């Protein structure tokens, strides 16, 4: 977003800049600021002269033609006006920041030079005055030949150029407070400009408007001493407007249309890749730029108060087409994007100190960079952001039909430093994927994400940077620091079609997981309903043949799992574990354990064994309800083995009985033999239950393994059929 209300703000001159020539006469362009002005109210010409003098102090170069002042109308007219600002930032690290200050080689540092200029055939200022360091103008306008040029270069790396032409640029009822900059200090070259930054953002005006901005962009890379163009492009902005600004609070920003064409060089092939982008009406309403000041200003305390940075924003008719090389092109279209309630909460950060130190030649520690990035991210929250009417198309050379994906809507809600409410996709359709595949989705969401606390996360970041092997040696500690405390997902109406494999579909799937003792989940729920997979999609001929014998050409199943630990009662419940498949049957399981201590979740490796010893077994139940798999499976296997079905049933019955031999309990063995025989003879349901009269310590169960014949009575084991 270009704030043409204050174009002089782009490049202040810090003290470390190389010496530069200063030719300052006027600054009619910039509705900017300058110290050292008169404290009493002044006339237009006096205010303008003081304004120009202040610009000299800021390091700007300004050249004018004629300056005419009409006292009757209180109008200043400046012809052939130009403004410049340039400098050099020396001794910047050439290869980034590795945090190893002791080994840093100053000879590898480089310099960044920059140059900004603004020129106009005529600048007209009406009603300019200054009163007690407040500068005001009823109208400030530029002729349609106004140009803005920006260039930057890094020694030995490359350079960037931007040239813009502005038409219809003007400001109405513009006023701002003149800042008092601190004295220059070698180690405060970024932070000393904070007052200037505040003045820019806290300016007041009825409107700042630029009817048309046309811009050209160029970038060059220095490759072994040869300059090569790597990017060129054009940008046009129509109908730029900022309105209703009072002390940093802005009622409205809008842009009628944006178009952009960029050509970049593919480093692999050397060919030019083109990107064309356009966007229709863009509107932001009720903005508060004071939040950006609070973000950077270390003197603004952390109060926990929430500030709305942008109440609402929207844009329509976005379109982009990008060459990817080798004849591949990707195109995007978005009907509408919107955002509601972007808010800010002050978090402690050292961003300005980092900038000061970098400019002074000190390399910041990686942990400081990462921590500050986290803190800046944690400062912002979004109540709702969404896009609708998304179309994606990928064209490839030699492929007749483009791959297409359409998304009815995507949304992101309640995003903050605490977590993410929901990330949602609605109405996804991809009928033309490569190799004849297709996909559709009615609805999917990932949400209820509660982030881990920041303090342990911050400490772990420092630990991992100091000792990169710590994560491999202590994976549980790392997970505990970073893993979200809760997360969930839901999927409805998913279908995937693959040639020669058929259609795989999910009617509905959901999962919810949370923990009071992260990273081990203490509450888990999952349910899948109506999952359908063609048998041939399994790619296993033997399994496919078995399913075919059962009369199953498509696997259709549902399952459900519910597990939770109650910290108050210390009871661990596997409340429900079910699996149901058409043509096979339904399996159910449940179990309860008491006196399960928190230490089991906190340190399963170190305290798990001891924790399990004090836990108690309460009850458990396993049940299977047949839906044809027993009769059909017996017949298929018996036929395959060339034996009568009744003989095969008897063999299975005896095999089940033999499996109980290690328990050494004849009554239990006979109970199992009887139940299995009855079930195989007349398939219905079979149940295994363990329900002791009172909870049994797990330590006692483990001890009973020395005399296993006592276990069936100890646990009151029952096996029943039908």
mmCIF file of C-alpha atoms in Angstrom, residues 67 88 155 321 325 348 367 372 376 380 382 436 497 570 628 633 636 657 661 663:
data_model
loop_
_atom_site.group_PDB
_atom_site.id
_atom_site.type_symbol
_atom_site.label_atom_id
_atom_site.label_comp_id
_atom_site.label_asym_id
_atom_site.label_seq_id
_atom_site.Cartn_x
_atom_site.Cartn_y
_atom_site.Cartn_z
ATOM 1 C CA UNK A 67 7.928 29.514 -5.908
ATOM 2 C CA UNK A 88 24.729 4.018 1.770
ATOM 3 C CA UNK A 155 27.649 -4.364 -3.957
ATOM 4 C CA UNK A 321 -1.410 -16.516 -14.563
ATOM 5 C CA UNK A 325 8.740 -23.313 -17.249
ATOM 6 C CA UNK A 348 7.454 -7.704 24.188
ATOM 7 C CA UNK A 367 17.505 -17.369 18.732
ATOM 8 C CA UNK A 372 11.182 -11.821 17.727
ATOM 9 C CA UNK A 376 5.453 -10.314 16.163
ATOM 10 C CA UNK A 380 -1.868 -10.260 15.777
ATOM 11 C CA UNK A 382 -7.837 -12.518 12.875
ATOM 12 C CA UNK A 436 -7.943 -39.367 -15.798
ATOM 13 C CA UNK A 497 -11.727 -41.631 -8.611
ATOM 14 C CA UNK A 570 -7.561 -40.838 37.636
ATOM 15 C CA UNK A 628 -21.798 -63.193 6.949
ATOM 16 C CA UNK A 633 -15.341 -67.550 5.112
ATOM 17 C CA UNK A 636 -14.354 -70.556 1.128
ATOM 18 C CA UNK A 657 -9.306 -74.293 22.972
ATOM 19 C CA UNK A 661 -3.664 -74.134 27.383
ATOM 20 C CA UNK A 663 -3.704 -70.584 31.384
#
